[in-house]
Each structure stands twice: as structure tokens, then as C-alpha cells.
CSV table of C-alpha atoms and ligand atoms in Angstrom, one decimal:
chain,number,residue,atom,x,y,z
A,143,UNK,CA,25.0,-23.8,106.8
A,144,UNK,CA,21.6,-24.6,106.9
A,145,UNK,CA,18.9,-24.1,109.9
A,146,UNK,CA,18.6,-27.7,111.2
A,147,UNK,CA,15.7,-26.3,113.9
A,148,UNK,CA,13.7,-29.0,112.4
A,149,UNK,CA,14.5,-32.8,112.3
A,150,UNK,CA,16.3,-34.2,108.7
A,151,UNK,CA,13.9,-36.9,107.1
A,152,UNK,CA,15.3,-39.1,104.8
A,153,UNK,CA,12.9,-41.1,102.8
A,154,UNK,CA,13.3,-43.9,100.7
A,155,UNK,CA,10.3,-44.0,97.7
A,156,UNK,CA,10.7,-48.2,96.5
A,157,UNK,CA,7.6,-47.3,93.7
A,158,UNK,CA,6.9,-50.3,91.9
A,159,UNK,CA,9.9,-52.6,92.4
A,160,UNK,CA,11.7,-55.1,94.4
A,161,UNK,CA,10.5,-58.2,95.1
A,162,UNK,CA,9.2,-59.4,99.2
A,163,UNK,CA,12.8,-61.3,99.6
A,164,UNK,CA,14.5,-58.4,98.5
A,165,UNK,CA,12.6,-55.6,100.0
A,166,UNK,CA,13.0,-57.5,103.8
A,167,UNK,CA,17.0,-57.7,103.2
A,168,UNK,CA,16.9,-54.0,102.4
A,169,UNK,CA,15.0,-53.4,105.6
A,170,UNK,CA,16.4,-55.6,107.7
A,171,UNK,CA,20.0,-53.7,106.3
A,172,UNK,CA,19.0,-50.4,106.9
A,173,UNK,CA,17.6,-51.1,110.5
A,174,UNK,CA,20.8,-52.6,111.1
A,175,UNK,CA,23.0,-49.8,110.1
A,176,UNK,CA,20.0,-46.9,112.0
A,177,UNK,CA,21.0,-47.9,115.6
A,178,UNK,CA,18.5,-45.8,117.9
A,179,UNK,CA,19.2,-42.9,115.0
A,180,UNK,CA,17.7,-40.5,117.0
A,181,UNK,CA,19.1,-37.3,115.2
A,182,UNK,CA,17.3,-38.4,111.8
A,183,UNK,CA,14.1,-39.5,110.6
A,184,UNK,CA,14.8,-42.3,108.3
A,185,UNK,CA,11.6,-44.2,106.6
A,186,UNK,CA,10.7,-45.9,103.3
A,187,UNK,CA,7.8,-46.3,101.2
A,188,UNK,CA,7.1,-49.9,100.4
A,189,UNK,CA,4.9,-51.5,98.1
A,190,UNK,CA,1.5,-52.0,99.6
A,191,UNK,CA,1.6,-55.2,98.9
A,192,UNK,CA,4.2,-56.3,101.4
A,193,UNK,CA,3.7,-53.4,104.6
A,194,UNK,CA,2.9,-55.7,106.4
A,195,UNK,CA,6.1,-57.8,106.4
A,196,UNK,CA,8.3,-54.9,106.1
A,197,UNK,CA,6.6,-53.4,109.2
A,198,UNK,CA,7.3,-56.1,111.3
A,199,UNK,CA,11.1,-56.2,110.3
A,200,UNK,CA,11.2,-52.9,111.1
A,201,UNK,CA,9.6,-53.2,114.7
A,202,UNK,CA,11.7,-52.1,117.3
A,203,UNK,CA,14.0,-49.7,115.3
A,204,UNK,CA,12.8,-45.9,114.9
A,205,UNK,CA,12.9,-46.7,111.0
A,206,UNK,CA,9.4,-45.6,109.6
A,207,UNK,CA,7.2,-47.4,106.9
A,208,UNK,CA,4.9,-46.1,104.5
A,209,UNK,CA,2.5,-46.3,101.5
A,210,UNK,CA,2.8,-45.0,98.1
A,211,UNK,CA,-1.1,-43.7,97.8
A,212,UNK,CA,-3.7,-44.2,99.5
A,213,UNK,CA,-7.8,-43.1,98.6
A,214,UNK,CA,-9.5,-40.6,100.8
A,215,UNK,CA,-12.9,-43.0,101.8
A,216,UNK,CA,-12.2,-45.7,104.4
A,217,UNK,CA,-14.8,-48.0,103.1
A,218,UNK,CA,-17.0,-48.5,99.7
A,219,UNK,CA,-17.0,-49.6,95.7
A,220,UNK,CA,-13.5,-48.0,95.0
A,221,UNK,CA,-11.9,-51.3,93.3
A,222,UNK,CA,-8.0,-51.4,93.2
A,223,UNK,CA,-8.0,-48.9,95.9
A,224,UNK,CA,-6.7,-48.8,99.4
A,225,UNK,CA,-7.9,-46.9,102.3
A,226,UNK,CA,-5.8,-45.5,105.1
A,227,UNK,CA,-7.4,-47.1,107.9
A,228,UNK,CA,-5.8,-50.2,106.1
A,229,UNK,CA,-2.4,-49.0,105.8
A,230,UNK,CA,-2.5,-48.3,109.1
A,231,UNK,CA,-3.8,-51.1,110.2
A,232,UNK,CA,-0.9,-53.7,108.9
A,233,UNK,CA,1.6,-51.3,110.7
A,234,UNK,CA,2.1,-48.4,108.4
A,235,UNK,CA,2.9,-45.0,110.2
A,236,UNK,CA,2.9,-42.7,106.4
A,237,UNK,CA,1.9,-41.8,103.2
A,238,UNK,CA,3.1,-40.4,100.1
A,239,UNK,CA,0.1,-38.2,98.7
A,240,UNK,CA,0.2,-36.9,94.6
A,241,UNK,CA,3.6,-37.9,94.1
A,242,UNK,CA,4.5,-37.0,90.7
A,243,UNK,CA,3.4,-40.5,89.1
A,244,UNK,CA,0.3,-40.7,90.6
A,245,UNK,CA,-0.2,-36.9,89.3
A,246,UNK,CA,0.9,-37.5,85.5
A,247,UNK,CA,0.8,-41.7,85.1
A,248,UNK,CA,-2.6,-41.9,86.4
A,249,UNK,CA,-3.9,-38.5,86.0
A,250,UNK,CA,-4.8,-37.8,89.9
A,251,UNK,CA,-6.5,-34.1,89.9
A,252,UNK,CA,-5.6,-31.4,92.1
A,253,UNK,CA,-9.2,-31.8,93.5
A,254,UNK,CA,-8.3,-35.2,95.2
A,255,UNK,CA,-5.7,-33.8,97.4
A,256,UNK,CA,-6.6,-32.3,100.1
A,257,UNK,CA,-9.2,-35.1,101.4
A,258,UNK,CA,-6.5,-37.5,100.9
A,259,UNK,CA,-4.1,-35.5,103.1
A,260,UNK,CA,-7.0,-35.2,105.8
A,261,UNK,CA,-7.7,-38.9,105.4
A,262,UNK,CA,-4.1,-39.4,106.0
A,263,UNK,CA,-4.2,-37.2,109.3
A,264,UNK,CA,-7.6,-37.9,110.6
A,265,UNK,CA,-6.4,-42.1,109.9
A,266,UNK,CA,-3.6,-41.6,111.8
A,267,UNK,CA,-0.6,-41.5,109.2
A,268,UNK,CA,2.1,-39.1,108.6
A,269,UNK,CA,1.4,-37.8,104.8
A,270,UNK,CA,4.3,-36.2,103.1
A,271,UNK,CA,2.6,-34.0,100.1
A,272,UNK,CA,4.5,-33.8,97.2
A,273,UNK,CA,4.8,-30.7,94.5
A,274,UNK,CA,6.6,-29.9,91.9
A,275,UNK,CA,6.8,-28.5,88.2
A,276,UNK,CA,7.3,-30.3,84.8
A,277,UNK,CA,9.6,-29.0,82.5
A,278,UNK,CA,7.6,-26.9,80.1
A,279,UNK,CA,6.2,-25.3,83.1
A,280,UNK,CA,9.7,-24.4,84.3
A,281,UNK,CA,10.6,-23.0,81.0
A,282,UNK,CA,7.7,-20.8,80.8
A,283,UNK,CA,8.5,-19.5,84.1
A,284,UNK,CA,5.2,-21.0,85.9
A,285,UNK,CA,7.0,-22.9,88.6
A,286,UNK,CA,5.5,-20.8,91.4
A,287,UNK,CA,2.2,-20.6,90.1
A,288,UNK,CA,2.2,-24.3,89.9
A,289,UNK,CA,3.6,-25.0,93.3
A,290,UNK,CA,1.2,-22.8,94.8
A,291,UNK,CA,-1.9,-24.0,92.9
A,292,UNK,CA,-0.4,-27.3,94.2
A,293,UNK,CA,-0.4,-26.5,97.5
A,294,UNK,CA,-3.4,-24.6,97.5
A,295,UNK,CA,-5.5,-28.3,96.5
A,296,UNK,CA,-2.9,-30.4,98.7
A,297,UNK,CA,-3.6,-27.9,102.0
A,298,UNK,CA,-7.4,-27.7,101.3
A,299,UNK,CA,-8.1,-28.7,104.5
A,300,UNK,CA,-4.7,-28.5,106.9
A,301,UNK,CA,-5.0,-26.7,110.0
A,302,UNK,CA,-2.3,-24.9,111.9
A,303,UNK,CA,-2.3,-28.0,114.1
A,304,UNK,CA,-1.6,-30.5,111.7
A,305,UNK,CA,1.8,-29.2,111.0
A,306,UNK,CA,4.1,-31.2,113.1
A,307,UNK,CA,2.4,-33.7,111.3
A,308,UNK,CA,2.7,-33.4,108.2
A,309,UNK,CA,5.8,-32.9,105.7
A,310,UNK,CA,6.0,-31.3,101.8
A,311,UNK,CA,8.3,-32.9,99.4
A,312,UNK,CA,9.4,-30.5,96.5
A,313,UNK,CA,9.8,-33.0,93.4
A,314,UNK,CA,10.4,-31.3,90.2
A,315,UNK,CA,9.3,-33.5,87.5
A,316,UNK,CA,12.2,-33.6,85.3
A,317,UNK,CA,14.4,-34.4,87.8
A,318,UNK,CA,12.6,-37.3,88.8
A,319,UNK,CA,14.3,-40.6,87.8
A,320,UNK,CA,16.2,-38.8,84.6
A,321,UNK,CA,19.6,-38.0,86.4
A,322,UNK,CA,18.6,-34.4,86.5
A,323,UNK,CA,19.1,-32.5,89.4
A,324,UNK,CA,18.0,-29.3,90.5
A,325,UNK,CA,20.5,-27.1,91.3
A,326,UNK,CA,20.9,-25.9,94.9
A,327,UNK,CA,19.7,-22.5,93.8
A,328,UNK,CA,16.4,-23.8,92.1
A,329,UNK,CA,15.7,-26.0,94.8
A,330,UNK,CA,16.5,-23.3,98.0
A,331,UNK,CA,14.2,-20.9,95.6
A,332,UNK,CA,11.4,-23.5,95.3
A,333,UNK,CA,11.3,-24.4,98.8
A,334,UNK,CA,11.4,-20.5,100.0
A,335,UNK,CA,8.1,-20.1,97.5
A,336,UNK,CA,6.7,-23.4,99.9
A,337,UNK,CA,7.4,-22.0,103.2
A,338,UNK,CA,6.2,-18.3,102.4
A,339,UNK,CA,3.1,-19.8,101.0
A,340,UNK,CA,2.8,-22.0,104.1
A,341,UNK,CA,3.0,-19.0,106.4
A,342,UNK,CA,0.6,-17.4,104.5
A,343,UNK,CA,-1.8,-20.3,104.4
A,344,UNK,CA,-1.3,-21.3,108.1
A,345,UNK,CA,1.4,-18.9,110.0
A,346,UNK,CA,4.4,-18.8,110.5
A,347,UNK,CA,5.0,-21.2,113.3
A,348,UNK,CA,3.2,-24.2,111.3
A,349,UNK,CA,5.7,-22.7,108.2
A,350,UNK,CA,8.6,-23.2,110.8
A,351,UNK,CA,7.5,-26.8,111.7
A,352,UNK,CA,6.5,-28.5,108.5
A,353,UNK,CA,9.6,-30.1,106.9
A,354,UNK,CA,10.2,-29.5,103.1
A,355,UNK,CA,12.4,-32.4,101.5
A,356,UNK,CA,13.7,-32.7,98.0
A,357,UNK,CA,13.6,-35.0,95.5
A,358,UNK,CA,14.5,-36.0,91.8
A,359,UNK,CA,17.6,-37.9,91.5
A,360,UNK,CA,19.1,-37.6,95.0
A,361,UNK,CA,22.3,-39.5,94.8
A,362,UNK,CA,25.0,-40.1,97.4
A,363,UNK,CA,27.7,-37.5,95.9
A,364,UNK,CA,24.9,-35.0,95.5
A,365,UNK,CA,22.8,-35.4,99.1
A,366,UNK,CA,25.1,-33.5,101.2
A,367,UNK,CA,25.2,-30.4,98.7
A,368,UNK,CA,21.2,-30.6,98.7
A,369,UNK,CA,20.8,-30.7,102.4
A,370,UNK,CA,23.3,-28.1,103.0
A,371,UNK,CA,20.8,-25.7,100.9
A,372,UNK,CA,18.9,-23.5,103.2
A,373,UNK,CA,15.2,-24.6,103.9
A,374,UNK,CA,15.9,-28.3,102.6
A,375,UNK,CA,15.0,-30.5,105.4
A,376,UNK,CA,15.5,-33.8,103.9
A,377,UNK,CA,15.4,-36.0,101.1
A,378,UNK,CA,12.8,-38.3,98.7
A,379,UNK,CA,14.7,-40.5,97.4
A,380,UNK,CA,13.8,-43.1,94.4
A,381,UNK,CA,16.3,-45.1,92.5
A,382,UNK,CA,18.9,-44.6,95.1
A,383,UNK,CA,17.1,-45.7,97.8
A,384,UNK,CA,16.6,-49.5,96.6
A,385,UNK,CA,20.4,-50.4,97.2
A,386,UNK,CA,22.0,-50.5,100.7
A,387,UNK,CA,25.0,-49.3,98.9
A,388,UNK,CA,23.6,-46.2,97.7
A,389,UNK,CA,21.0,-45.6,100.6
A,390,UNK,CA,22.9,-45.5,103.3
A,391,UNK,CA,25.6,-43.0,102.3
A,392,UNK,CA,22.2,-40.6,101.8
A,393,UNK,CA,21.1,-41.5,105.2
A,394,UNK,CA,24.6,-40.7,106.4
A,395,UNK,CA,25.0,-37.7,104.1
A,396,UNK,CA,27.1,-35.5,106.8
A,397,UNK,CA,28.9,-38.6,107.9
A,398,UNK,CA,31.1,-38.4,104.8
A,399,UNK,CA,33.5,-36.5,103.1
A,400,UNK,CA,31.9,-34.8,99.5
A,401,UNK,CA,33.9,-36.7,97.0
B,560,PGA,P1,14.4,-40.6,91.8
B,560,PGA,O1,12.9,-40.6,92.3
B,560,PGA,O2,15.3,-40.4,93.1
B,560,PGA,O3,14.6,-41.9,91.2
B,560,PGA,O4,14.6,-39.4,90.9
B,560,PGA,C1,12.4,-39.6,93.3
B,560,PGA,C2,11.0,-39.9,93.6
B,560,PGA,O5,10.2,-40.2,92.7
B,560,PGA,O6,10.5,-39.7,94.7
């Protein structure tokens, strides 16, 4: 069984669908079904476009709201882009930073990492920093060199102090929307080359604070085997995460029986 010192997060990552009407149902369902959920952190990542809306549904409830990317400037000629200050301001309380579409869609460099996790903290919002290896680096055995060059941009400029703050989410590319999995084994490997490099990086009380989830094709028959892997402290979840039906049971993964 695995060390549950720190909180389980499950996030929900809606990317680039569902429509307003749809994405306040979802909300307003998931709130419903939280309660006070005070043993989980639950939140979802919403399309910029409507934060504001879903933040106010989710007023009240201990569900959190996020962003899919933000850019590190608060103000200036950046057109398309969207500051943090912003997000924040229409009720967002997170981030995603170089999720794995933003990385290899649109070609965001490891340089741009660290100042958008700072912006993120210094703007006040939760950033969760995601990693994580394509396939050809996987076969040629460079997950660990990736990771860490990964994490050496994305930490640029984290302090010890920023760790209760801010959360890692190990995404391995080819598991990401393909029905892929990682194993358990790959993923408890991968997240015990994150910590180590953490405590490394920042000590080992920030690498016993800072929550690793895991993502790529999260399910609800496969949640509970992932979060029973040692080191996993919760869940990014895509596809699944844009259905009550399928949601839910993730948020609830120890609440069920394993089919
Ligand atoms: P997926 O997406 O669950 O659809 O694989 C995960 C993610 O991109 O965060």
C-alpha cells in the first residue's frame, strides 16, 4: 500500500472540448457528488474561455479550477496569450504548465518553463508541471535523462518553499489519449527518478511535499491500480475526465471494488 502522507489530487484536464452548457453540467455534477471532500483534492482544467462561469459554479465546494497554459509576462504585445494575473483574476486557483501538447503541438521549449512556473507561484496559482517521455525516447532508454532535463528547465527557479505549492504530473507521451498505459512498474520507476531528483534539487522535505500524479489514459478500471503504486499521489486525467460517468468513479477510486 502506498504512503498517503500527502493529499491524493485528482485532476480533470477538459483540453480543447466541451461546449459552456456542457462544461457547467459537468461542474455543477461533480460539485454535487464532492460534498465537503476533505480527504481529496479534486479540480479541473477548463477552457480559458469559460473560467469564469465554471468558477462561480464551483464557489462554495472545495472543487478547484484551473487553466490549461498560461504565459510568464503579466502585461505586453503577446497576442493569443494569457497572463496569470488574469486567470486568477476570473477565479482560477491553478495551472497546467508544458503539458505534453503545449510541448509537442505548439513546440513550447524547455527554456519557457521555469518563468512560467514562477509566474504561476509569484501570481498566486497552484501550477502542476508536467513531464514525461515520448516513445522513441523510451525505447532508447532516455526516459530519465529526459525527465530530468525536464525538470531541470520546469524547476529553474522553485525554492524549497514553493513546494506545498506546487505539484509534478508524470505524463508519458504515448500514453497520452492512445489507450496506452504505463504499467505500475514504469510509472512507480518514473516517479522515484522525480522525487530523487527533487530532493536533490531542493531537499528532501520539499521532495516529501510535492505531489507527483500520473497521467496518460487514466480510466476508471485502471485508477485504483495506479494510485495504489508507491509515490503516485494522484491522477491527470483527459478523456475520462469529460463524463460524470467516467470521472467520478476516478475521483472515487478506493470507493469501489477493482472490476
Ligand atoms: P488522457 O489525457 O487521459 O486522455 O490520456 C491525459 C492528459 O493529457 O492529461
Amino acid at each position: 500500500m502506498t504512503n498517503r502522507s500527502r493529499k491524493p489530487y485528482i485532476a480533470g484536464n477538459w483540453k480543447m472540448n466541451l461546449d459552456r452548457a456542457k462544461c457547467l453540467d459537468l461542474i455543477k455534477t461533480i460539485k454535487g457528488r464532492l460534498g465537503d471532500g476533505g480527504d481529496r483534492e479534486v479540480a479541473v482544467f477548463a477552457p480559458a474561455i469559460y473560467l469564469a462561469d465554471v468558477t462561480a459554479v464551483a464557489q462554495g465546494s472545495p472543487l478547484g479550477v484551473g487553466g490549461q497554459n498560461i504565459w510568464y509576462e503579466d502585461n505586453g504585445a503577446f497576442t493569443g496569450e494569457l497572463a496569470a494575473r488574469m486567470l486568477r483574476e476570473v477565479g482560477a486557483d491553478r495551472v497546467l504548465v508544458g503539458h505534453s501538447e503545449r510541448r509537442h503541438v505548439f513546440k513550447e521549449p524547455d527554456e519557457w518553463m521555469g518563468r512560467k512556473v514562477r509566474i504561476a507561484l509569484d501570481r498566486d496559482l497552484l501550477p502542476i508541471y508536467c513531464v514525461g517521455e515520448t516513445l522513441d525516447e523510451r525505447k532508447a532508454n532516455r526516459t530519465d535523462r529526459v525527465l530530468k532535463r525536464q525538470l531541470e528547465s520546469g524547476f529553474d527557479k522553485v525554492r524549497p518553499e514553493d513546494a506545498h505549492r506546487l505539484t509534478v504530473a508524470y505524463e508519458p507521451v504515448w500514453a497520452i489519449g492512445t489507450g496506452e498505459t504505463a504499467t505500475p512498474e514504469m510509472a512507480g520507476l518514473a516517479h522515484k527518478t522525480i522525487r530523487k531528483w527533487i530532493a536533490q534539487r531542493l531537499g528532501d522535505t520539499a521532495a516529501n511535499t510535492i505531489r507527483i500524479l500520473y497521467g496518460g489514459s487514466v480510466k476508471p478500471d485502471n485508477a485504483r491500480e495506479l494510485m495504489a503504486v508507491d509515490g503516485v499521489d494522484g491522477l491527470l486525467v483527459g478523456g475520462a475526465s469529460m463524463q460524470a460517468d467516467t470521472f467520478i468513479p476516478i475521483i472515487e477510486y478506493d470507493l469501489r471494488q477493482t472490476p
